[in-house]
């Protein structure tokens, strides 16, 4: 990108600045476009799940509905409640949107990589945590009790779920040996285009994926963890007092967060833009963007699917779930990841590792042994934790209506 | 321990899940409810006063507006009261049609109530739409018999306004055939859902004694374990001819009320099956023809006296009390509205649970503001 602009300008610093501006603009435009697509997918998907059509009037298949709605929200009056803290109320959507957009800086769109920094995974987690501050600002500044409760819930939930989320990523970082998102994706690249090299197809990666995905649903305030904006309880939670453009910004940030989650999940666990033919020079880039979008939007559809069926968890149950279910699993997963690494790498230099000691020479056998060991540990851990969590309710309760 | 302050939140009158214009003044400590005061009256429409001004026949139309989910049962109760006071005979066939319509409205009401309840719990429309699909089919039937989907105005003194045509009988049978499939699907979708169990079990517990003391009725008292159903306790119309069970819960929590409603839909289906089978053998016309002819000559004037009749509405015991002084409209007219009386137990059910539970508990009582405020 920089080389192209240098050709035009002939000045180094101007070319650097322009190339960054170009990338930023591209991210912002593409982000907004994807967000429009996401709202459309969500509403149409939910519509078909619920025996109705969803928006289908504006444009082909209702695809322009988000544009119509954007115009509507922009032209609405901008209201600040009387006793609200005006500046904080104004800044909250900005903070939320900024933190979300910032995360996109390191998310590769297939082979198109905005920035490759060596702590990319950590950066995503850190930047999206700023989101929490914005939620609290919005809840506090609105001078509304529903908003306050929603903001408090949002903070409690985000802080709790960040821990399993980060810990599940630790496993992957250990596996890859690098925090760069590009390295994580490269690690899943197989010369033969074999999708089995994706992280999700290892026992460690699968458990990590489950924990990360559930924790991310909570981070993105998706049902069944949409407590901060629980419509049936808190009207709209921290967004209650927002209208017009400010609401649109919050809404945009919300969907961008969801897309960022899907994109990170696709990159870290599903091989990002990897797929057949993604390494061909020019066509491959297009193909990889297509694969990346297909995976991300597929994951987003899973989000919609979950939203279509499950009720919402109560806030205390939500906390129990984070601390008693996800956290132990994430810790177990770190343990089995270290075993996996140990089995595959230990003594590899001397040609005498654990796998060889067990009588299985060769790297395939090492992987097989590592696979079986970690699979056993993870499956046992999963069912043990599930059982320990389930028994609480079952023993104390039994209710079937008996006919009289 | 940090010093905390109690916070008062007004849930309503404008709130997505108060089921109408209804206000809950909740005092909360963090998210825990310390005290809860229901405030109502926002939808007061002078129903009882209107019933004293309008003639008896006109009043049927406003009973539809009481609990607008099951207008048929409201009319049934009102007509029974007037018939009791005026000693009007109801032919057998008319009774069958009334029972069929009543049980259809019970299914309609429970399907919608469960859908709304799950909506309150945050299951985002899908379950509501599942319930509404059944409701739509029943409303088509109501539209065919009464001319209107919700405000049916179908029952008359001495019977019903129109006879069931063979087409309609077929339509009802068709609905009855498809219904078990719906309820099985619904059970598979929701009954064992882990989140639903976590949200509803041991939440909003109303113990047996308290339920009786508050004189709550309907699925709420049956969920608490008391098998009290007017159709069995004091059989009216021809309910003594049908075999059906009364489901009861064991704990009295929100989940029990949900199970009771599910089972009641099955039992209503059972009654409907029997009624549809026996309908062709029923004697008489769809209305008391002698009374119909007489009422054409002059409007209905009830003899002086008073009467109270009660029916089992899907929400509970719905009672009508009419005092007549011989005129063509009631001298005094009163209603025992189950939604209102079930609502009085709300504070005891909610105390100690969280804000999120309030809406779930309120949804499990299944109130309709049209009936609470009248």
XYZ file of C-alpha atoms in Angstrom:
778
model
C 0.000 0.000 0.000
C 2.761 2.405 1.025
C 4.763 1.609 -2.109
C 1.793 2.530 -4.244
C 1.370 5.928 -2.619
C 5.105 6.563 -2.703
C 4.919 6.085 -6.447
C 2.267 8.828 -6.595
C 3.722 11.300 -4.108
C 7.391 10.599 -4.164
C 7.508 11.736 -0.511
C 8.048 9.087 2.147
C 6.129 10.467 5.143
C 3.157 11.539 3.045
C 2.971 8.091 1.517
C 3.036 6.440 4.961
C 0.337 8.766 6.285
C -1.847 8.300 3.234
C -1.496 4.537 3.289
C -2.611 4.426 6.921
C -5.509 6.757 6.196
C -6.523 4.549 3.294
C -6.495 1.448 5.446
C -8.430 3.163 8.228
C -11.044 4.413 5.787
C -11.323 0.990 4.226
C -11.858 -0.595 7.639
C -14.481 1.975 8.623
C -16.385 1.695 5.346
C -16.184 -2.075 5.205
C -17.165 -2.253 8.864
C -20.273 -0.165 8.335
C -21.227 -2.140 5.253
C -20.789 -5.435 7.081
C -22.810 -4.067 9.990
C -25.676 -3.306 7.606
C -25.440 -6.812 6.235
C -25.417 -8.216 9.759
C -28.599 -6.436 10.803
C -30.230 -7.722 7.639
C -29.047 -11.300 8.270
C -30.218 -11.108 11.859
C -33.691 -9.838 11.068
C -34.299 -12.069 8.091
C -32.860 -15.084 9.893
C -34.968 -14.492 12.979
C -37.966 -13.855 10.756
C -37.731 -17.214 9.079
C -37.147 -18.940 12.400
C -40.305 -17.298 13.701
C -42.643 -18.040 10.857
C -42.618 -14.555 9.406
C -40.809 -12.828 6.603
C -38.730 -10.069 8.181
C -37.895 -6.858 6.283
C -38.430 -7.535 2.587
C -39.789 -4.286 1.148
C -36.833 -1.907 0.721
C -34.684 -3.023 -2.193
C -34.106 -6.608 -3.302
C -34.906 -8.988 -0.425
C -35.056 -5.965 1.869
C -31.295 -5.480 1.612
C -31.603 -1.684 1.704
C -33.636 -1.698 4.899
C -30.568 -0.761 7.018
C -29.984 2.274 4.785
C -33.546 3.432 5.242
C -33.161 3.011 8.958
C -29.841 4.820 9.035
C -31.491 7.814 7.343
C -34.329 7.646 9.835
C -32.076 7.593 12.909
C -29.805 10.337 11.576
C -32.694 12.704 10.938
C -34.139 12.192 14.406
C -33.790 14.773 17.120
C -30.786 14.344 19.368
C -32.002 14.276 22.944
C -30.048 14.551 26.164
C -32.066 13.964 29.341
C -32.460 17.007 31.593
C -30.309 15.962 34.512
C -27.890 13.858 32.542
C -24.167 14.432 32.654
C -24.049 15.961 29.207
C -20.436 15.341 28.312
C -20.261 11.799 29.592
C -23.574 11.050 27.935
C -22.179 12.351 24.672
C -18.809 10.616 24.983
C -20.074 7.153 25.926
C -21.065 6.094 22.378
C -17.793 7.501 21.090
C -15.771 5.462 23.565
C -17.726 2.318 22.788
C -17.436 2.723 19.037
C -13.756 3.716 19.168
C -12.763 0.694 21.209
C -14.633 -1.587 18.828
C -13.187 -0.076 15.683
C -9.707 -0.147 17.178
C -9.915 -3.905 17.478
C -10.295 -4.167 13.725
C -6.795 -2.777 13.247
C -5.218 -6.185 13.715
C -7.937 -8.452 12.342
C -6.835 -9.794 8.966
C -9.479 -9.953 6.258
C -8.218 -13.065 4.624
C -4.814 -12.200 3.171
C -5.439 -8.464 3.604
C -3.665 -7.560 6.821
C -4.173 -4.013 8.144
C -1.422 -4.134 10.773
C 0.550 -7.082 12.030
C 1.739 -6.392 15.551
C 3.462 -9.052 17.603
C 0.947 -8.855 20.467
C -2.150 -8.824 18.249
C -4.222 -11.244 20.340
C -3.474 -9.341 23.522
C -4.253 -6.078 21.744
C -7.712 -7.277 20.678
C -8.570 -8.350 24.191
C -7.208 -5.186 25.745
C -8.888 -2.805 23.340
C -12.274 -4.458 23.495
C -12.114 -4.211 27.286
C -12.319 -0.418 26.983
C -15.828 -1.032 25.722
C -16.773 -1.728 29.358
C -15.857 1.809 30.369
C -18.200 3.137 27.712
C -21.056 0.992 28.983
C -20.579 2.280 32.513
C -20.370 5.855 31.211
C -23.603 5.436 29.279
C -25.370 3.837 32.233
C -24.166 6.398 34.730
C -24.580 9.548 32.678
C -28.141 8.846 31.545
C -29.598 9.625 34.964
C -31.995 6.740 34.539
C -32.350 3.831 36.910
C -32.800 1.270 34.181
C -29.708 2.591 32.438
C -27.760 2.475 35.674
C -28.760 -1.110 36.373
C -27.931 -2.026 32.782
C -24.567 -0.338 32.998
C -23.721 -2.092 36.259
C -24.758 -5.417 34.815
C -22.717 -4.771 31.720
C -19.586 -4.054 33.702
C -19.996 -7.030 36.022
C -20.643 -9.317 33.097
C -17.842 -8.025 30.897
C -15.249 -8.231 33.652
C -16.277 -11.774 34.595
C -16.335 -13.123 31.085
C -13.073 -11.518 30.043
C -11.213 -13.952 32.282
C -12.317 -17.222 30.629
C -12.083 -15.484 27.273
C -8.451 -14.543 27.781
C -7.551 -17.849 29.385
C -9.003 -19.755 26.447
C -6.882 -17.652 24.116
C -3.824 -18.454 26.257
C -4.085 -22.073 25.114
C -3.962 -21.046 21.485
C -1.092 -18.642 22.089
C 0.821 -21.457 23.783
C 0.092 -23.749 20.878
C 1.256 -21.249 18.301
C 4.087 -19.743 20.284
C 3.211 -16.239 19.145
C 0.657 -13.585 19.931
C 0.487 -12.222 16.425
C -2.895 -12.861 14.803
C -1.139 -13.484 11.489
C 1.048 -16.151 13.055
C -1.999 -17.785 14.615
C -3.597 -18.009 11.191
C -0.394 -19.154 9.525
C -0.137 -21.934 12.076
C -3.389 -23.377 10.742
C -2.198 -23.252 7.158
C -1.659 -26.668 5.688
C 0.316 -27.041 2.464
C -2.290 -29.468 1.164
C -5.275 -27.290 2.020
C -6.314 -29.767 4.660
C -8.938 -28.176 6.911
C -8.044 -30.604 9.689
C -5.144 -28.332 10.514
C -7.549 -25.718 11.899
C -7.303 -25.270 15.629
C -10.879 -26.267 16.185
C -10.064 -29.808 15.071
C -7.708 -30.476 17.938
C -9.088 -31.402 21.368
C -7.330 -28.431 22.921
C -8.570 -26.053 20.278
C -12.116 -27.376 20.446
C -12.475 -26.807 24.175
C -10.804 -23.467 23.781
C -13.262 -22.621 21.019
C -16.254 -23.564 23.163
C -15.087 -21.470 26.095
C -14.062 -18.563 23.901
C -17.278 -18.566 21.912
C -19.541 -18.633 24.964
C -17.495 -15.978 26.749
C -17.544 -13.863 23.609
C -21.310 -14.086 23.377
C -21.368 -12.567 26.844
C -18.797 -9.951 25.868
C -20.837 -8.968 22.854
C -24.063 -8.937 24.882
C -25.676 -11.489 22.658
C -28.544 -13.629 23.909
C -28.600 -15.607 26.154
C -26.274 -13.119 27.844
C -27.927 -9.870 26.779
C -28.524 -8.754 30.361
C -27.104 -5.213 30.056
C -29.808 -4.362 27.547
C -32.401 -6.922 28.619
C -35.434 -5.614 26.843
C -38.096 -7.295 28.906
C -36.524 -6.223 32.186
C -34.589 -3.008 31.734
C -36.348 -1.555 28.664
C -33.072 -1.090 26.793
C -30.540 -1.145 29.623
C -27.765 1.398 29.275
C -29.139 2.486 25.895
C -32.503 3.552 27.325
C -31.880 7.291 27.170
C -30.168 7.312 23.811
C -31.926 8.297 20.638
C -31.194 9.427 17.135
C -27.594 9.400 16.004
C -26.175 8.487 19.412
C -28.323 5.396 19.480
C -27.273 4.593 15.929
C -23.639 4.787 16.994
C -24.284 2.469 19.942
C -26.121 0.113 17.642
C -23.306 0.197 15.114
C -20.755 -0.471 17.845
C -22.840 -3.368 19.077
C -22.924 -5.076 15.716
C -19.290 -4.277 15.012
C -18.382 -5.942 18.312
C -20.337 -8.981 17.260
C -18.601 -9.010 13.910
C -15.209 -8.572 15.568
C -15.991 -11.577 17.754
C -16.951 -13.640 14.728
C -13.882 -12.492 12.817
C -11.514 -13.263 15.680
C -13.127 -16.645 16.214
C -12.882 -17.399 12.511
C -9.243 -16.330 12.493
C -8.103 -18.033 15.663
C -10.048 -21.259 15.411
C -11.268 -21.696 11.850
C -8.163 -20.730 9.932
C -9.160 -17.203 8.917
C -8.961 -16.851 5.171
C -7.465 -20.294 4.681
C -9.146 -22.486 2.166
C -8.552 -24.172 -1.147
C -6.654 -21.852 -3.463
C -6.078 -19.021 -0.999
C -2.342 -18.944 -1.764
C -2.676 -18.114 -5.472
C -1.155 -14.613 -5.994
C -4.105 -12.298 -6.803
C -7.159 -14.495 -7.092
C -6.140 -16.131 -3.829
C -6.483 -12.837 -1.978
C -10.022 -12.425 -3.225
C -10.750 -16.036 -2.388
C -9.313 -15.634 1.089
C -11.467 -12.561 1.740
C -14.430 -14.607 0.582
C -13.513 -17.502 2.890
C -12.975 -15.136 5.771
C -16.356 -13.447 5.262
C -18.102 -16.785 4.777
C -16.696 -18.126 8.028
C -17.408 -14.941 9.970
C -20.945 -14.562 8.666
C -21.542 -18.262 9.264
C -20.519 -17.740 12.867
C -22.775 -14.708 13.043
C -25.640 -16.841 11.811
C -24.947 -19.204 14.704
C -25.345 -16.178 16.989
C -28.706 -15.396 15.401
C -29.688 -19.014 15.714
C -28.909 -19.021 19.426
C -30.869 -15.800 19.829
C -33.850 -17.389 18.137
C -34.354 -20.055 20.771
C -32.852 -19.580 24.185
C -34.218 -17.472 27.041
C -31.976 -15.071 28.903
C -29.910 -16.061 31.929
C -30.364 -14.159 35.137
C -27.374 -12.051 36.149
C -26.343 -14.228 39.100
C -26.671 -17.425 37.065
C -24.580 -15.749 34.426
C -21.842 -15.104 36.968
C -22.036 -18.678 38.250
C -21.649 -19.896 34.729
C -18.539 -17.810 34.116
C -16.784 -18.690 37.356
C -17.911 -22.243 37.924
C -18.155 -23.584 34.405
C -16.031 -21.665 31.947
C -13.108 -20.759 34.185
C -12.297 -24.333 35.349
C -12.568 -25.548 31.777
C -10.235 -22.840 30.538
C -7.707 -23.738 33.245
C -7.931 -27.446 32.443
C -7.439 -26.564 28.823
C -4.245 -24.680 29.578
C -3.006 -27.757 31.402
C -3.787 -30.104 28.531
C -2.274 -27.641 26.074
C 0.959 -27.798 27.987
C 0.775 -31.594 27.859
C 0.168 -31.419 24.109
C 3.214 -29.198 23.646
C 5.245 -31.374 25.935
C 4.403 -34.558 24.077
C 5.093 -33.065 20.697
C 8.251 -31.118 21.508
C 9.933 -32.820 24.448
C 13.104 -34.547 23.467
C 12.372 -33.926 19.834
C 15.911 -32.653 19.424
C 17.442 -35.776 20.893
C 15.074 -37.946 18.924
C 13.776 -39.518 22.141
C 10.478 -38.024 23.271
C 7.638 -39.447 25.310
C 5.984 -40.768 22.185
C 9.067 -42.711 21.210
C 9.385 -44.024 24.730
C 5.874 -45.392 24.403
C 7.018 -47.229 21.311
C 5.617 -44.997 18.614
C 8.293 -43.343 16.507
C 7.705 -40.472 14.134
C 5.858 -37.151 14.361
C 2.497 -38.531 13.267
C 2.573 -40.877 16.212
C 3.520 -38.035 18.526
C 0.482 -36.110 17.352
C -1.695 -39.174 17.764
C -0.534 -39.694 21.339
C -0.973 -36.001 22.141
C -4.420 -36.084 20.559
C -5.600 -39.023 22.640
C -4.182 -37.738 25.927
C -5.588 -34.234 25.615
C -8.892 -35.502 24.291
C -9.332 -37.750 27.304
C -8.431 -34.971 29.741
C -10.705 -32.424 28.085
C -13.716 -34.703 27.694
C -13.451 -35.913 31.278
C -13.052 -32.350 32.508
C -16.017 -31.143 30.470
C -18.404 -33.764 31.749
C -17.119 -33.490 35.300
C -17.625 -29.736 35.376
C -21.023 -30.065 33.687
C -22.070 -32.657 36.239
C -20.854 -30.662 39.198
C -22.808 -27.696 37.940
C -25.961 -29.631 37.115
C -26.398 -31.526 40.375
C -27.122 -28.375 42.320
C -30.634 -27.998 40.988
C -31.633 -31.555 40.186
C -31.371 -33.089 43.648
C -33.457 -30.447 45.361
C -36.262 -30.315 42.902
C -38.757 -32.432 41.072
C -42.020 -31.154 39.717
C -44.354 -32.885 37.356
C -48.011 -31.996 37.380
C -49.950 -34.955 38.652
C -53.473 -35.443 37.530
C -56.135 -35.399 40.211
C -19.272 -4.190 54.111
C -19.980 -1.126 52.022
C -23.024 0.922 52.834
C -25.644 0.384 50.177
C -28.723 2.366 49.463
C -32.104 1.061 48.483
C -33.265 2.180 45.100
C -36.831 2.571 43.977
C -37.555 1.734 40.382
C -40.818 2.194 38.624
C -41.376 -0.658 36.258
C -44.149 0.750 34.139
C -46.668 2.194 33.331
C -44.755 2.284 30.047
C -42.570 -0.796 30.019
C -42.243 -3.615 27.495
C -43.226 -6.413 29.837
C -45.894 -5.161 32.191
C -48.626 -6.552 29.929
C -50.442 -3.293 29.525
C -50.446 -0.039 31.425
C -49.450 -1.314 34.804
C -46.902 -0.012 37.237
C -44.726 -1.938 39.646
C -43.083 0.167 42.313
C -40.114 -1.971 43.197
C -37.750 -1.153 46.011
C -34.509 -2.899 45.250
C -31.277 -3.404 47.106
C -28.810 -3.900 44.289
C -30.793 -6.285 42.149
C -32.718 -7.903 45.000
C -36.329 -6.913 45.489
C -37.085 -5.704 48.985
C -40.643 -4.574 48.436
C -42.964 -4.444 45.512
C -46.161 -2.532 45.167
C -48.441 -3.041 42.183
C -50.151 0.161 41.103
C -53.036 -0.140 38.688
C -56.030 1.780 37.489
C -54.539 3.219 34.335
C -56.976 1.293 32.166
C -60.158 1.913 34.101
C -63.098 2.077 31.705
C -66.135 2.167 33.983
C -67.071 -1.341 32.997
C -69.314 -2.062 35.948
C -71.018 1.299 35.742
C -71.676 0.799 32.046
C -73.191 -2.581 32.873
C -75.693 -0.804 35.093
C -76.649 1.690 32.389
C -76.738 -0.494 29.305
C -79.330 -3.170 28.799
C -78.438 -6.772 29.519
C -78.003 -7.618 25.865
C -75.750 -4.621 25.247
C -73.584 -5.540 28.218
C -72.523 -8.788 26.533
C -70.470 -6.742 24.100
C -68.413 -5.100 26.838
C -67.723 -8.347 28.671
C -65.579 -9.162 25.642
C -63.350 -6.266 26.593
C -62.665 -7.565 30.084
C -60.100 -10.216 29.380
C -59.680 -9.660 25.689
C -57.791 -12.914 25.232
C -60.757 -15.082 25.960
C -63.922 -13.173 25.216
C -65.909 -16.391 24.788
C -65.500 -17.412 28.412
C -66.369 -13.913 29.627
C -69.609 -14.014 27.651
C -70.317 -17.514 28.877
C -70.150 -16.422 32.496
C -72.274 -13.329 31.959
C -74.944 -15.185 29.989
C -75.077 -17.889 32.641
C -75.719 -15.296 35.333
C -78.525 -13.627 33.426
C -80.038 -16.993 32.504
C -79.957 -18.021 36.143
C -81.791 -14.866 37.174
C -84.316 -15.031 34.335
C -84.620 -18.856 34.429
C -83.945 -19.249 30.716
C -83.415 -22.833 29.568
C -80.351 -23.511 27.425
C -80.706 -26.321 24.864
C -78.196 -29.139 24.913
C -76.650 -28.296 21.562
C -76.085 -24.711 22.645
C -74.325 -25.934 25.774
C -72.016 -28.071 23.659
C -71.187 -25.167 21.397
C -70.489 -23.007 24.432
C -68.159 -25.589 25.934
C -66.326 -25.995 22.628
C -65.816 -22.264 22.338
C -64.754 -21.959 25.978
C -62.167 -24.681 25.698
C -60.875 -23.250 22.440
C -60.359 -19.939 24.201
C -58.574 -21.682 27.021
C -56.097 -23.173 24.551
C -55.790 -19.801 22.838
C -55.107 -18.053 26.115
C -52.575 -20.558 27.426
C -50.681 -20.738 24.139
C -50.356 -16.961 24.105
C -49.645 -16.741 27.854
C -46.777 -19.206 27.663
C -45.433 -17.412 24.622
C -45.534 -14.051 26.392
C -44.000 -15.541 29.492
C -41.057 -16.895 27.526
C -40.799 -13.570 25.748
C -40.474 -11.899 29.141
C -37.765 -14.380 29.957
C -35.934 -13.171 26.881
C -36.429 -15.963 24.385
C -37.001 -13.377 21.703
C -40.131 -14.041 19.798
C -39.745 -17.556 18.503
C -41.762 -19.177 21.250
C -44.279 -16.362 21.147
C -44.769 -16.928 17.449
C -45.171 -20.657 18.022
C -47.996 -19.904 20.432
C -49.468 -17.296 18.132
C -49.651 -19.725 15.227
C -52.130 -21.811 17.231
C -53.891 -18.699 18.425
C -54.321 -17.580 14.839
C -56.044 -20.845 13.880
C -58.456 -20.546 16.770
C -59.137 -16.908 15.974
C -60.055 -17.937 12.446
C -62.666 -20.233 13.943
C -63.917 -17.425 16.187
C -64.083 -15.075 13.257
C -66.233 -17.563 11.387
C -68.709 -17.997 14.220
C -68.768 -14.534 15.740
C -67.638 -12.224 12.964
C -64.742 -10.857 14.952
C -61.431 -12.321 15.930
C -61.132 -11.092 19.476
C -64.393 -9.395 20.434
C -66.548 -12.316 19.385
C -69.918 -11.286 20.852
C -71.129 -14.782 20.107
C -73.089 -15.996 23.117
C -76.672 -14.935 23.722
C -79.126 -15.531 26.542
C -80.451 -19.016 25.931
C -77.693 -20.136 23.604
C -75.374 -18.736 21.003
C -75.880 -16.313 18.120
C -75.282 -18.680 15.209
C -75.196 -22.425 14.710
C -72.028 -24.313 13.890
C -71.999 -25.079 10.172
C -70.600 -28.412 8.917
C -67.690 -26.447 7.476
C -66.847 -25.049 10.867
C -67.088 -28.434 12.514
C -64.559 -29.644 9.985
C -62.322 -26.650 10.668
C -62.378 -27.310 14.397
C -61.642 -30.996 13.875
C -58.736 -30.076 11.636
C -57.331 -27.828 14.330
C -57.741 -30.542 16.960
C -55.842 -32.989 14.781
C -52.824 -30.740 14.413
C -52.757 -29.529 17.989
C -50.975 -32.441 19.753
C -48.100 -32.040 17.303
C -47.727 -28.394 18.330
C -47.679 -29.127 22.012
C -45.167 -31.961 21.594
C -42.920 -29.700 19.547
C -43.212 -26.988 22.113
C -42.322 -29.344 24.927
C -39.310 -30.609 23.055
C -38.191 -27.062 22.378
C -38.659 -25.586 25.805
C -39.572 -27.896 28.667
C -36.071 -29.263 29.307
C -34.218 -26.133 28.269
C -31.393 -25.688 30.747
C -31.727 -21.917 30.898
C -35.485 -22.074 31.309
C -35.077 -24.501 34.208
C -32.478 -22.263 35.806
C -34.672 -19.219 35.398
C -37.946 -20.693 36.550
C -37.386 -23.422 39.114
C -37.715 -22.292 42.720
C -38.482 -18.778 41.532
C -41.573 -16.933 42.694
C -42.621 -19.685 45.058
C -46.150 -19.293 46.411
C -46.742 -21.856 49.166
C -50.047 -23.691 49.369
C -51.287 -21.918 52.511
C -50.404 -18.487 51.223
C -52.054 -19.194 47.893
C -55.255 -20.175 49.644
C -55.060 -17.168 51.967
C -54.741 -14.809 49.023
C -57.635 -16.659 47.334
C -55.730 -16.819 44.087
C -57.264 -19.108 41.502
C -56.536 -20.677 38.179
C -53.135 -22.053 37.180
C -51.516 -20.076 40.013
C -53.297 -21.977 42.785
C -53.057 -25.263 40.891
C -49.345 -24.675 40.460
C -49.143 -24.344 44.241
C -50.642 -27.789 44.588
C -54.334 -27.157 45.261
C -56.536 -28.929 42.699
C -59.154 -26.201 42.605
C -60.956 -25.853 39.314
C -64.529 -24.545 39.030
C -65.251 -27.029 36.257
C -64.739 -29.752 38.862
C -65.518 -27.978 42.146
C -68.882 -26.663 40.979
C -69.568 -28.064 37.506
C -71.452 -25.556 35.380
C -72.864 -25.935 31.900
C -72.244 -29.569 30.913
C -68.721 -29.998 32.269
C -69.828 -32.961 34.370
C -70.171 -35.021 31.204
C -66.519 -34.926 30.211
C -63.545 -36.853 31.502
C -60.591 -34.591 32.191
C -57.829 -34.253 34.752
C -56.804 -31.236 36.753
C -53.030 -30.822 36.713
C -51.374 -29.588 39.883
C -47.825 -28.556 40.634
C -45.787 -29.605 43.645
C -43.637 -26.599 44.575
C -45.689 -23.606 43.537
C -42.942 -21.926 41.568
C -42.990 -20.344 38.141
C -42.026 -23.578 36.412
C -44.965 -25.396 37.995
C -47.374 -22.821 36.604
C -45.815 -23.313 33.186
C -46.225 -27.084 33.431
C -49.796 -26.704 34.639
C -50.648 -24.526 31.648
C -49.068 -26.981 29.246
C -51.021 -29.850 30.754
C -54.247 -27.845 30.800
C -53.958 -27.339 27.077
C -53.774 -31.112 26.659
C -56.806 -31.540 28.913
C -58.745 -28.892 26.999
C -57.908 -30.780 23.854
C -59.291 -33.908 25.500
C -62.536 -32.154 26.411
C -62.826 -30.747 22.905
C -62.421 -34.190 21.388
C -65.233 -35.556 23.524
C -67.444 -32.557 22.882
C -66.959 -32.745 19.135
C -67.807 -36.428 19.245
C -70.995 -35.904 21.218
C -72.122 -32.765 19.396
C -74.120 -34.506 16.614
C -76.197 -36.394 19.211
C -76.995 -33.277 21.221
C -80.694 -32.411 21.240
C -82.238 -29.016 20.727
C -81.220 -25.993 18.745
C -78.266 -23.620 19.018
C -80.507 -21.226 20.976
C -83.642 -21.434 23.056
C -86.068 -20.729 20.194
C -89.045 -19.912 22.418
C -87.025 -17.292 24.285
C -85.562 -15.970 21.067
C -89.023 -15.404 19.599
C -90.260 -13.782 22.790
C -87.252 -11.481 23.054
C -87.918 -10.223 19.539
C -91.227 -8.812 20.804
C -89.819 -7.033 23.814
C -86.429 -6.530 25.414
C -85.291 -8.620 28.330
C -86.508 -7.547 31.752
C -85.165 -9.640 34.609
C -87.303 -10.335 37.659
C -86.091 -8.567 40.802
C -83.432 -10.540 42.618
C -79.764 -11.305 42.552
C -77.518 -13.985 41.101
C -73.849 -14.936 41.182
C -72.313 -17.295 38.664
C -68.718 -18.289 38.222
C -66.806 -19.919 35.451
C -63.271 -21.192 35.171
C -61.530 -18.665 33.017
C -57.959 -19.504 31.955
C -56.803 -16.974 34.530
C -58.879 -18.327 37.369
C -62.310 -17.964 38.865
C -64.326 -15.409 36.944
C -67.493 -14.456 38.784
C -70.415 -12.224 37.790
C -72.789 -10.739 40.297
C -75.980 -9.115 39.089
C -78.675 -7.447 41.190
C -81.885 -6.706 39.345
C -84.779 -4.511 40.420
C -86.983 -5.566 37.568
C -85.745 -3.114 34.985
C -84.126 -3.717 31.646
C -80.623 -3.120 32.957
C -78.821 -4.322 36.044
C -79.300 -2.413 39.282
C -75.883 -3.506 40.520
C -73.310 -5.353 38.493
C -70.015 -6.644 39.860
C -67.213 -8.821 38.628
C -64.716 -10.984 40.443
C -61.757 -10.651 38.135
C -59.179 -13.424 38.555
C -56.299 -11.332 37.203
C -56.819 -8.669 39.865
C -56.980 -11.112 42.752
C -54.034 -13.180 41.527
C -52.052 -9.975 41.315
C -52.403 -9.313 45.041
C -49.991 -12.132 45.802
C -47.285 -10.558 43.647
C -45.420 -8.836 46.472
C -45.055 -12.072 48.420
C -43.956 -13.939 45.322
C -41.329 -11.395 44.313
C -39.734 -10.488 47.617
C -36.172 -11.732 47.817
C -35.829 -12.421 44.109
C -34.119 -10.205 41.587
C -35.363 -7.555 39.185
C -35.052 -10.021 36.352
C -37.369 -12.384 38.201
C -40.116 -9.779 38.625
C -41.095 -9.877 34.983
C -40.899 -13.656 34.881
C -43.129 -13.970 37.944
C -45.555 -11.379 36.616
C -45.691 -13.233 33.320
C -46.382 -16.495 35.115
C -49.459 -15.023 36.816
C -50.787 -14.178 33.362
C -52.672 -10.939 33.874
C -54.666 -8.942 31.388
C -54.998 -5.316 32.337
C -58.423 -5.051 30.753
C -59.667 -7.341 33.451
C -57.613 -5.945 36.332
C -58.787 -2.365 35.864
C -62.160 -2.946 34.191
